[in-house]
PDB file of C-alpha atoms in Angstrom:
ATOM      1  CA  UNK A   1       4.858  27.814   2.634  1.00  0.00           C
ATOM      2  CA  UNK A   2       7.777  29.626   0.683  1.00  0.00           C
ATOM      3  CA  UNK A   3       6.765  31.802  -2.374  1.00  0.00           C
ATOM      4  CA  UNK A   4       8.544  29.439  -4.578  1.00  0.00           C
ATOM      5  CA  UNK A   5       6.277  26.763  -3.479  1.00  0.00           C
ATOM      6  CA  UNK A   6       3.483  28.622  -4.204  1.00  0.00           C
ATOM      7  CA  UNK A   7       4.823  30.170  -7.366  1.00  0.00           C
ATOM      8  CA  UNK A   8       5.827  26.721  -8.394  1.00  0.00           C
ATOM      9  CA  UNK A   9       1.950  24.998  -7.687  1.00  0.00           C
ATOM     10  CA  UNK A  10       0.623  28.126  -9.893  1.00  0.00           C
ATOM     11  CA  UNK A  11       2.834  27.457 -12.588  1.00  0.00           C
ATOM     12  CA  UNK A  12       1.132  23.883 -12.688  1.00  0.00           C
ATOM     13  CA  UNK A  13      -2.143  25.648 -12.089  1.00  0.00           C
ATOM     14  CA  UNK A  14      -1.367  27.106 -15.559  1.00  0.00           C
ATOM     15  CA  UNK A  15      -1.028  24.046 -17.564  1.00  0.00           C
ATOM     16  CA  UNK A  16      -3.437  22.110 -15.729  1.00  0.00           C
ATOM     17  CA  UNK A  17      -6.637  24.385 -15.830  1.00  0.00           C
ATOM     18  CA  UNK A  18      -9.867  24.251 -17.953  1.00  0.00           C
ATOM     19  CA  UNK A  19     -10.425  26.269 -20.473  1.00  0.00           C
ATOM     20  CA  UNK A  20     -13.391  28.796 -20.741  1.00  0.00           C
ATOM     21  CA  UNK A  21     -13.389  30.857 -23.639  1.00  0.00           C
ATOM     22  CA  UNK A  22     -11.797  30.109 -27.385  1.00  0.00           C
ATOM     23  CA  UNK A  23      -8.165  30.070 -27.566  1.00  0.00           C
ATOM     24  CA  UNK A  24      -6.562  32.058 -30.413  1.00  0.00           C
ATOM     25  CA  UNK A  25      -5.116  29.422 -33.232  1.00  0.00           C
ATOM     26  CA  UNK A  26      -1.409  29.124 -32.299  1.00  0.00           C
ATOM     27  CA  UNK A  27       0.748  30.655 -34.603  1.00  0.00           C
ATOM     28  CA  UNK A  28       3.809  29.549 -36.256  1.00  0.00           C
ATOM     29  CA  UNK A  29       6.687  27.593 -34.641  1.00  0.00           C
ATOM     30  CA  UNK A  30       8.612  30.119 -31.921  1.00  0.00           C
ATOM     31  CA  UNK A  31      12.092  30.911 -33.273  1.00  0.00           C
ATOM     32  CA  UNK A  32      13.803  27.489 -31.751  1.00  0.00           C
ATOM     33  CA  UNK A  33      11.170  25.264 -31.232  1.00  0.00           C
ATOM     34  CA  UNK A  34      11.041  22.303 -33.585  1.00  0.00           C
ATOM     35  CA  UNK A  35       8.509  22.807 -36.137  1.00  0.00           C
ATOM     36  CA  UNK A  36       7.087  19.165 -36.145  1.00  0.00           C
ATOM     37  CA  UNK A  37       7.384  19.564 -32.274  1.00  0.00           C
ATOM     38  CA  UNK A  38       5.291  22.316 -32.297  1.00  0.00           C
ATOM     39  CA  UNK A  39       2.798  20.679 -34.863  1.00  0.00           C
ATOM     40  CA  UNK A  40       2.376  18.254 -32.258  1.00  0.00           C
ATOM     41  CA  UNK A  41       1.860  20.633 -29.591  1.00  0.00           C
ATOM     42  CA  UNK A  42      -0.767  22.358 -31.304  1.00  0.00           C
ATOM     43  CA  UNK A  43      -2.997  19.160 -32.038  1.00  0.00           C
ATOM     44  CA  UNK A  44      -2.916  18.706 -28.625  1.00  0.00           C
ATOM     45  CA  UNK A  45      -3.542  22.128 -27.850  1.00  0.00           C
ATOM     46  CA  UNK A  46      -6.663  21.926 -30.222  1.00  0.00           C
ATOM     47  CA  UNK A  47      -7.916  19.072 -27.939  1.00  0.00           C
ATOM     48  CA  UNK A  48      -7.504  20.692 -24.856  1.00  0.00           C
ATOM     49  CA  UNK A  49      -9.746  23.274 -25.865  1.00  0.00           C
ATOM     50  CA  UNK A  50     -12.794  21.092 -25.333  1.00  0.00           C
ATOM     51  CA  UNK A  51     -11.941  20.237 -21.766  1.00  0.00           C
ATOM     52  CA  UNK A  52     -14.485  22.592 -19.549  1.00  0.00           C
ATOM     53  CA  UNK A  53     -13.665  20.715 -16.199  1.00  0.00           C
ATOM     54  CA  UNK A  54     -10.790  18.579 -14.509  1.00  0.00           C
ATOM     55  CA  UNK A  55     -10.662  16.411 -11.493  1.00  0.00           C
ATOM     56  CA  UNK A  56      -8.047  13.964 -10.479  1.00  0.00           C
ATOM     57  CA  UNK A  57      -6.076  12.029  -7.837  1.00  0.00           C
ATOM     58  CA  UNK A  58      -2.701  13.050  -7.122  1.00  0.00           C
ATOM     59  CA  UNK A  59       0.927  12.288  -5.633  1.00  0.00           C
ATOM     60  CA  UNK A  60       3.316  14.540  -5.119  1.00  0.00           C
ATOM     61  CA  UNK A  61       6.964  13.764  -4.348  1.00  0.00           C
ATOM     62  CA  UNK A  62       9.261  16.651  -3.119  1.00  0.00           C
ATOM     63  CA  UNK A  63      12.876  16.322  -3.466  1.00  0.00           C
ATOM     64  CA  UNK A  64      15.458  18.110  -1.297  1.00  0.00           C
ATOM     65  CA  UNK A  65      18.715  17.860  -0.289  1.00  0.00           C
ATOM     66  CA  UNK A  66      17.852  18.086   3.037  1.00  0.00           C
ATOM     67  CA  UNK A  67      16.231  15.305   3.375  1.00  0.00           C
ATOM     68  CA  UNK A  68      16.787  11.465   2.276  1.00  0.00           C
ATOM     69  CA  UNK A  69      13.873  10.555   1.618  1.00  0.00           C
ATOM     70  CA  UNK A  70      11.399  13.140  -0.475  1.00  0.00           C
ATOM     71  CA  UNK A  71       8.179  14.413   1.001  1.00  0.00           C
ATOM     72  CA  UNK A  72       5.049  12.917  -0.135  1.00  0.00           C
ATOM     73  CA  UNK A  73       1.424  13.768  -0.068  1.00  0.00           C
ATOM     74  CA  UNK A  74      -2.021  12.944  -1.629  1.00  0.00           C
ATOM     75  CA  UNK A  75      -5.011  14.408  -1.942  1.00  0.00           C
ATOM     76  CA  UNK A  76      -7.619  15.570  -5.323  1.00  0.00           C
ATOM     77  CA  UNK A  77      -6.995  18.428  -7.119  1.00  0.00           C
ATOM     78  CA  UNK A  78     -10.278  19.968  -9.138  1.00  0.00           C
ATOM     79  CA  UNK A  79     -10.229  22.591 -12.196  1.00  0.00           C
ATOM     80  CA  UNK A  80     -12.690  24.996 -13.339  1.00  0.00           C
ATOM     81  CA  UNK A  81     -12.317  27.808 -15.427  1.00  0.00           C
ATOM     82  CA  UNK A  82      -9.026  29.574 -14.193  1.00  0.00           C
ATOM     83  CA  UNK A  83      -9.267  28.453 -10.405  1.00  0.00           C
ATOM     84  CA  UNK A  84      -7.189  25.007  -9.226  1.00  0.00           C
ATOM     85  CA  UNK A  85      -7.967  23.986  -5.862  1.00  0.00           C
ATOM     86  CA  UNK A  86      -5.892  20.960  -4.073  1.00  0.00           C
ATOM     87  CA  UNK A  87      -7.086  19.288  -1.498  1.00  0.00           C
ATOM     88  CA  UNK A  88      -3.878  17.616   0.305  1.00  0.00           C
ATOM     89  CA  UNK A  89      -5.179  14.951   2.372  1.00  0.00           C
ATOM     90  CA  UNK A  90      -1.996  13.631   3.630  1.00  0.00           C
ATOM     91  CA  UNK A  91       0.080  13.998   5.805  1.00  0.00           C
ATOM     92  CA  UNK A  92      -1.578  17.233   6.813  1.00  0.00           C
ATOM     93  CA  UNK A  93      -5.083  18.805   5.217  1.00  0.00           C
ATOM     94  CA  UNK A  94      -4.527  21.424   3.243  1.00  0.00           C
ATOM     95  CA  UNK A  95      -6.358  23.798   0.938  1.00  0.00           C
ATOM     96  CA  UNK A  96      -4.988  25.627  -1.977  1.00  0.00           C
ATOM     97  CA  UNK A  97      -6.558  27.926  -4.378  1.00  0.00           C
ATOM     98  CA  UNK A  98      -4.956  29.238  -6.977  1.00  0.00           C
ATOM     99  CA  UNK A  99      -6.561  31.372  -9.158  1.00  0.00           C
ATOM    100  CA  UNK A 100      -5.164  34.872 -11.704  1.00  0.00           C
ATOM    101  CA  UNK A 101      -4.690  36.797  -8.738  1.00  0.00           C
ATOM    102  CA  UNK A 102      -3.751  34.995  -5.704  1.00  0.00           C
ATOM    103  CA  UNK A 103      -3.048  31.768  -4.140  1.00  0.00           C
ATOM    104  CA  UNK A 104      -4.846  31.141  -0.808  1.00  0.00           C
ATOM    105  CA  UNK A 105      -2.774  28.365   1.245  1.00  0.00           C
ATOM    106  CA  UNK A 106      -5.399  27.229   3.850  1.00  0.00           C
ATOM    107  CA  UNK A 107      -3.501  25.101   6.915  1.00  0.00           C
ATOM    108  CA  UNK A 108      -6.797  23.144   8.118  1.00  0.00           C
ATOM    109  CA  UNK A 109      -5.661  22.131  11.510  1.00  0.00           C
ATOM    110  CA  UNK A 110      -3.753  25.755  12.502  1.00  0.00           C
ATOM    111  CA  UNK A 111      -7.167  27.572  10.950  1.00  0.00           C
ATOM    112  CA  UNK A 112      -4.618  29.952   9.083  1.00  0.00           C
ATOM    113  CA  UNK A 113      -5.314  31.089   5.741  1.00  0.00           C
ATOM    114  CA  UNK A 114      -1.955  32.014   4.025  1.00  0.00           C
ATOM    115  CA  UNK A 115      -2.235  34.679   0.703  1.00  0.00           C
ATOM    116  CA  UNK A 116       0.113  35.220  -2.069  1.00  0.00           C
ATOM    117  CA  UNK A 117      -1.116  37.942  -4.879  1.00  0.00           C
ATOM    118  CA  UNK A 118       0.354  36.650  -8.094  1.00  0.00           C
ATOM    119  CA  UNK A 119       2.771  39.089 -10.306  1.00  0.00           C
ATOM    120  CA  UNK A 120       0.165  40.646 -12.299  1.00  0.00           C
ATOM    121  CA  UNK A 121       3.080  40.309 -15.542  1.00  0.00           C
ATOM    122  CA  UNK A 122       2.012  36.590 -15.101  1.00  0.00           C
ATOM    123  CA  UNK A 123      -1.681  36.868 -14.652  1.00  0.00           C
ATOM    124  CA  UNK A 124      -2.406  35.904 -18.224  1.00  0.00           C
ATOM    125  CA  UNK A 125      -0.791  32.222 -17.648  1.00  0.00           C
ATOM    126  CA  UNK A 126      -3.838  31.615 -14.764  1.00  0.00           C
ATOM    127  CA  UNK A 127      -6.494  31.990 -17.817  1.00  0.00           C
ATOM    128  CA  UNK A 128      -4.430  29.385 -19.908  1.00  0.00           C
ATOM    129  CA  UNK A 129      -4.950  25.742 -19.979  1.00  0.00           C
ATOM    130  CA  UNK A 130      -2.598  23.470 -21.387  1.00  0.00           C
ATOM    131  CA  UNK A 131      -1.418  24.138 -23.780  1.00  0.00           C
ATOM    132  CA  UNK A 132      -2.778  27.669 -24.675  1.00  0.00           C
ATOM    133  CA  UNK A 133       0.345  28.117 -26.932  1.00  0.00           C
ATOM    134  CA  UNK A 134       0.257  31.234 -27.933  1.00  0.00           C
ATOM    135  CA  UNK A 135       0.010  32.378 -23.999  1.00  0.00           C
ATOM    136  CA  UNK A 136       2.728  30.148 -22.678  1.00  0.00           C
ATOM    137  CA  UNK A 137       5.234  30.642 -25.795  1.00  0.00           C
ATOM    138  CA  UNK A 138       5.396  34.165 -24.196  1.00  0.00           C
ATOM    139  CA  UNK A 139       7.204  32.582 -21.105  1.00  0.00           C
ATOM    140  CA  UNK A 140       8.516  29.234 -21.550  1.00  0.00           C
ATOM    141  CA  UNK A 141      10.256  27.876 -24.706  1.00  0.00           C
ATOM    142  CA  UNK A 142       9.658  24.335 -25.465  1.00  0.00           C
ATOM    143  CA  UNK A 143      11.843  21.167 -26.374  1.00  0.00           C
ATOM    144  CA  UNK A 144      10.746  17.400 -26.536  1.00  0.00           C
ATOM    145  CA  UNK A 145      12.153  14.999 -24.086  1.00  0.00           C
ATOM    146  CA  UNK A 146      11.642  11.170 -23.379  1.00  0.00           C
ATOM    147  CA  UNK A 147       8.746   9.766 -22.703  1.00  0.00           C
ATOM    148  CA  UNK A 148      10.470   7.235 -20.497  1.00  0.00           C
ATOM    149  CA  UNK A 149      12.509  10.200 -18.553  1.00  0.00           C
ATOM    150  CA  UNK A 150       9.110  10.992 -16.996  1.00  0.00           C
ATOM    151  CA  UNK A 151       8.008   8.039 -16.519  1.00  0.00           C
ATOM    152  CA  UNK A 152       9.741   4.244 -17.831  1.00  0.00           C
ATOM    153  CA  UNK A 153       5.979   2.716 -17.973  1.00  0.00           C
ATOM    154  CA  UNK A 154       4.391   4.783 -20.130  1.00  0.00           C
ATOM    155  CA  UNK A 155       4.432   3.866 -23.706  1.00  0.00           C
ATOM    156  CA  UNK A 156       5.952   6.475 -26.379  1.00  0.00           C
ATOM    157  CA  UNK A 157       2.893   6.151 -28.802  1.00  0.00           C
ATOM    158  CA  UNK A 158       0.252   8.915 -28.001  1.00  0.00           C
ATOM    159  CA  UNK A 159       2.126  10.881 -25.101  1.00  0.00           C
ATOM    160  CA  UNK A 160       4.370  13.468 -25.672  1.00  0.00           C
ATOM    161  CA  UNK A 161       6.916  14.346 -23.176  1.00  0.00           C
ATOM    162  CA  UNK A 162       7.815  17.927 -22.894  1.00  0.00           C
ATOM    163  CA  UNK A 163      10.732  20.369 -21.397  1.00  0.00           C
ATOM    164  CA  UNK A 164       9.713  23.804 -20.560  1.00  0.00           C
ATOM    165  CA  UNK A 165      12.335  26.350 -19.800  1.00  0.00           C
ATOM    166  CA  UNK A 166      11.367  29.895 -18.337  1.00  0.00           C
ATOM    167  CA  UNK A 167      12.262  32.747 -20.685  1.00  0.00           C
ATOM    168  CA  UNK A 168      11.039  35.150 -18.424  1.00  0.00           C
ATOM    169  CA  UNK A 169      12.669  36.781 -16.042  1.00  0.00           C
ATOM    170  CA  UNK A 170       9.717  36.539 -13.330  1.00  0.00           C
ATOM    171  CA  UNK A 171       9.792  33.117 -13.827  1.00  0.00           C
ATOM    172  CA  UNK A 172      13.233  32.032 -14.017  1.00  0.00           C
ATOM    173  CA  UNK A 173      13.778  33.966 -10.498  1.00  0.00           C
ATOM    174  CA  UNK A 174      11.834  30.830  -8.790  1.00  0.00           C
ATOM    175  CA  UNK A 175      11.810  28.285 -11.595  1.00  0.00           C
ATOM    176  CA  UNK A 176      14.446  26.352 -13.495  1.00  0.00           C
ATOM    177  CA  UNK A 177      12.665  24.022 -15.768  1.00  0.00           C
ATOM    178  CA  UNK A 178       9.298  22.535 -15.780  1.00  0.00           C
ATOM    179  CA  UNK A 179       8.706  19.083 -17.385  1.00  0.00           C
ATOM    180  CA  UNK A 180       5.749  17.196 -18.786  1.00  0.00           C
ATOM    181  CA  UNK A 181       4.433  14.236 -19.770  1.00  0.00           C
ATOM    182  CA  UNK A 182       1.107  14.977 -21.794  1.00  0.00           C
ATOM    183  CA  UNK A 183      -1.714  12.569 -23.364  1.00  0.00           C
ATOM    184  CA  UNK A 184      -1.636  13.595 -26.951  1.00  0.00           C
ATOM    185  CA  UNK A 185      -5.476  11.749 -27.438  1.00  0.00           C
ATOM    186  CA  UNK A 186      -7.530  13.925 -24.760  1.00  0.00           C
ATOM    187  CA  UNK A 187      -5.065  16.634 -23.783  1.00  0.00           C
ATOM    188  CA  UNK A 188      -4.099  16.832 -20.225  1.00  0.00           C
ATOM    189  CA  UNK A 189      -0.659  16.173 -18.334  1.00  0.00           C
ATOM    190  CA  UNK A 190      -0.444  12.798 -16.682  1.00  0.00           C
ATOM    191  CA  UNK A 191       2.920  13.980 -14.657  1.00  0.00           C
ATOM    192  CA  UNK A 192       4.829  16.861 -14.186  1.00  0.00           C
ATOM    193  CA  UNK A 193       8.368  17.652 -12.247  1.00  0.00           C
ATOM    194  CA  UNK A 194       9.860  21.029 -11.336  1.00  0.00           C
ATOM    195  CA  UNK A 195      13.461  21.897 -10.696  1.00  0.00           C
ATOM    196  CA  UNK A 196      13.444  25.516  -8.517  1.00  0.00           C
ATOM    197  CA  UNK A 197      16.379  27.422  -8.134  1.00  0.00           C
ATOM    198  CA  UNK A 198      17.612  25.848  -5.045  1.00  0.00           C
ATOM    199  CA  UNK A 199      17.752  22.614  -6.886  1.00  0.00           C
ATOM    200  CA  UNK A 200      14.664  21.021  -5.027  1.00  0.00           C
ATOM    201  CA  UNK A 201      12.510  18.951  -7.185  1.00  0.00           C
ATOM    202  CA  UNK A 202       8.997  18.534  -6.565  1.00  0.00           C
ATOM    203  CA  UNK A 203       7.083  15.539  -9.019  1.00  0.00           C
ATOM    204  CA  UNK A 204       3.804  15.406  -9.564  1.00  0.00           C
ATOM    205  CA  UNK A 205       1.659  12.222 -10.900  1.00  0.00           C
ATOM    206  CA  UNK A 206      -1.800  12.368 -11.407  1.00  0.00           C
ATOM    207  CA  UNK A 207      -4.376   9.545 -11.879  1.00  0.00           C
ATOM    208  CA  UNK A 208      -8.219   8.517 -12.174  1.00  0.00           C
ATOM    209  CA  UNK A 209      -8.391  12.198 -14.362  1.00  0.00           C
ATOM    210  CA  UNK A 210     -12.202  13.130 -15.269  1.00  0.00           C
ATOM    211  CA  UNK A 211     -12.906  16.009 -17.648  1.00  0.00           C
ATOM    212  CA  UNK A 212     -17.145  15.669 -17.070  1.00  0.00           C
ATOM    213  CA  UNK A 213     -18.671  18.679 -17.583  1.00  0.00           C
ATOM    214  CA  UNK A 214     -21.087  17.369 -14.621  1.00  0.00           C
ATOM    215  CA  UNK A 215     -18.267  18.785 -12.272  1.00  0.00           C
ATOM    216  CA  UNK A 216     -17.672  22.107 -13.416  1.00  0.00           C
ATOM    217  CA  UNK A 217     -18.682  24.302 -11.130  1.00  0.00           C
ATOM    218  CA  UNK A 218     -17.034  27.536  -9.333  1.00  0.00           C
ATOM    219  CA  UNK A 219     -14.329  27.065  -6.742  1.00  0.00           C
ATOM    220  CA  UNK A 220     -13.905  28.555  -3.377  1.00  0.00           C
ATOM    221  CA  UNK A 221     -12.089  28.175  -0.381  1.00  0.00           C
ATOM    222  CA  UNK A 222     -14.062  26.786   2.432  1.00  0.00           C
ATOM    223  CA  UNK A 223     -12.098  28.932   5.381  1.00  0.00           C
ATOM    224  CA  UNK A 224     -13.608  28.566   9.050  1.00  0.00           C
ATOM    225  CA  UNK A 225     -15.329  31.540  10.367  1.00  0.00           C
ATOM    226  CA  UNK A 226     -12.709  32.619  12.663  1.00  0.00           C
ATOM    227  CA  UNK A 227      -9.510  31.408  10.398  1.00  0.00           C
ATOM    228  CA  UNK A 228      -6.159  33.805  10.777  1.00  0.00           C
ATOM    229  CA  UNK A 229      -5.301  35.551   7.390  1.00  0.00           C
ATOM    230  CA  UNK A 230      -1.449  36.233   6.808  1.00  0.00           C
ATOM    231  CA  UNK A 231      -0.040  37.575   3.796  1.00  0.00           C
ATOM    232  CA  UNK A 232       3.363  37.271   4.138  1.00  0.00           C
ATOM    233  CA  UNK A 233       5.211  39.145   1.547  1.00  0.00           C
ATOM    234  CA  UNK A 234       3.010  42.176   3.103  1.00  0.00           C
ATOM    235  CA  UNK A 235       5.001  41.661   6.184  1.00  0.00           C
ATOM    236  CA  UNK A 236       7.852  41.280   4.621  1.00  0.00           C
ATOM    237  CA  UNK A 237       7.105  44.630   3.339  1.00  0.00           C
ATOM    238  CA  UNK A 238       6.879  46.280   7.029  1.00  0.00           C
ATOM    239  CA  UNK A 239       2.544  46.048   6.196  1.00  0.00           C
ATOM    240  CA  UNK A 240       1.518  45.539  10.133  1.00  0.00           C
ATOM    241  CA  UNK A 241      -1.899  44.394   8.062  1.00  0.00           C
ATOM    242  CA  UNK A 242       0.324  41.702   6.587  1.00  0.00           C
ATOM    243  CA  UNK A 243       1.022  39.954   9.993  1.00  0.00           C
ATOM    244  CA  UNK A 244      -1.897  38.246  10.480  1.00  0.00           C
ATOM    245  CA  UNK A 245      -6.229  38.922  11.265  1.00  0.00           C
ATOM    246  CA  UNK A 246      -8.831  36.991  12.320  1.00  0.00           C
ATOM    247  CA  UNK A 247     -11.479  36.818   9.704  1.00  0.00           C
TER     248      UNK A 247
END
């Protein structure tokens, strides 16, 4: 898996998770950003704040220029505090944890447990929910977008559809533009795209979304006993530790 990728899945990890402590009250509109927009944006942020747990369904759809046709895949992905973990089902299991330090990519078949730490200047996004304003004003700036340029089925009334553009430099290095379509009433996305830097776009639609507080619980990455660790960007560093143990 490329760093983008797994830059990209903890940028959604960031807007996605649950929230576990009080958010500060979002201040005033960022110099730019539509004021009404951003009274919008903070309603929704005020609902958000409830949500203690997550668990959905999801398809994701990743567009390249290599290929014709994009590259899909299913699975659940599960919230909880500032940990995301997807479970890809198809085409191949998968694992991924994402969490304010790392993201553990776990390849089920190959038993090889992949690690990316996360730039610690971006740490503070993986305690955020969406959308924990006054976190994510510090990195993205905001406009409002169609409704139906997310998705042409969804009625305009109570969603709000949402183009994030990296202001930071960290960011903008892997990540063009995010996009989202959020439910205004309970505060969650319902779909999200994002354009990297190569011009790949990967889409993401969720569906049968839970926020029970039955399912919170802490989440972990069930590794086999004898699963190889990498962590690339170590070897890319000339770390011989980087290249790969058995656990």
């Amino acid at each position: 898996m490329r760093l983008a990728s797994a830059l990209m899945s903890f940028c959604l990890a960031t807007l996605c998770s649950a929230q576990t402590a009080p958010s500060t009250q979002p201040s005033a509109a960022p110099q730019g950003v539509d004021p009404q927009l951003w009274g919008r944006m903070v309603e929704i942020n005020n609902r958000s704040t409830q949500i203690q747990s997550l668990s959905a369904d999801f398809e994701q759809r990743k567009f390249t220029a290599m290929l014709k046709r994009p590259l899909v895949s299913t699975g659940q992905v599960r919230v909880s505090g500032s940990a995301m973990r997807w479970d890809t089902q198809k085409p191949e299991p998968t694992i991924m944890l994402v969490n304010e330090k790392e993201v553990q990519l776990l390849y089920v078949k190959q038993k090889m447990l992949e690690i990316y730490p996360v730039d610690q200047k971006l740490a503070s996004l993986a305690a955020s929910p969406l959308p924990r304003l006054e976190v994510l004003k510090k990195y993205f700036t905001f406009s409002q977008i169609p409704v139906a340029g997310l998705d042409k089925a969804m009625p305009e009334p109570g969603h709000l559809a949402l183009a994030m553009t990296p202001t930071a430099a960290s960011l903008r290095e892997h990540v063009e533009q995010v996009r989202v379509l959020l439910d205004e009433q309970h505060g969650y996305i319902l779909r999200a795209e994002m354009i990297d830097t190569d011009g790949d776009r990967t889409v993401i639609a969720f569906s049968n979304i839970s926020t029970s507080p039955a399912a919170a619980k802490p989440l972990e990455m069930d590794a086999p006993a004898n699963v190889k660790v990498v962590r690339p960007l170590d070897a890319l560093q000339g770390n011989s530790d980087g290249q790969g143990k058995t656990k």
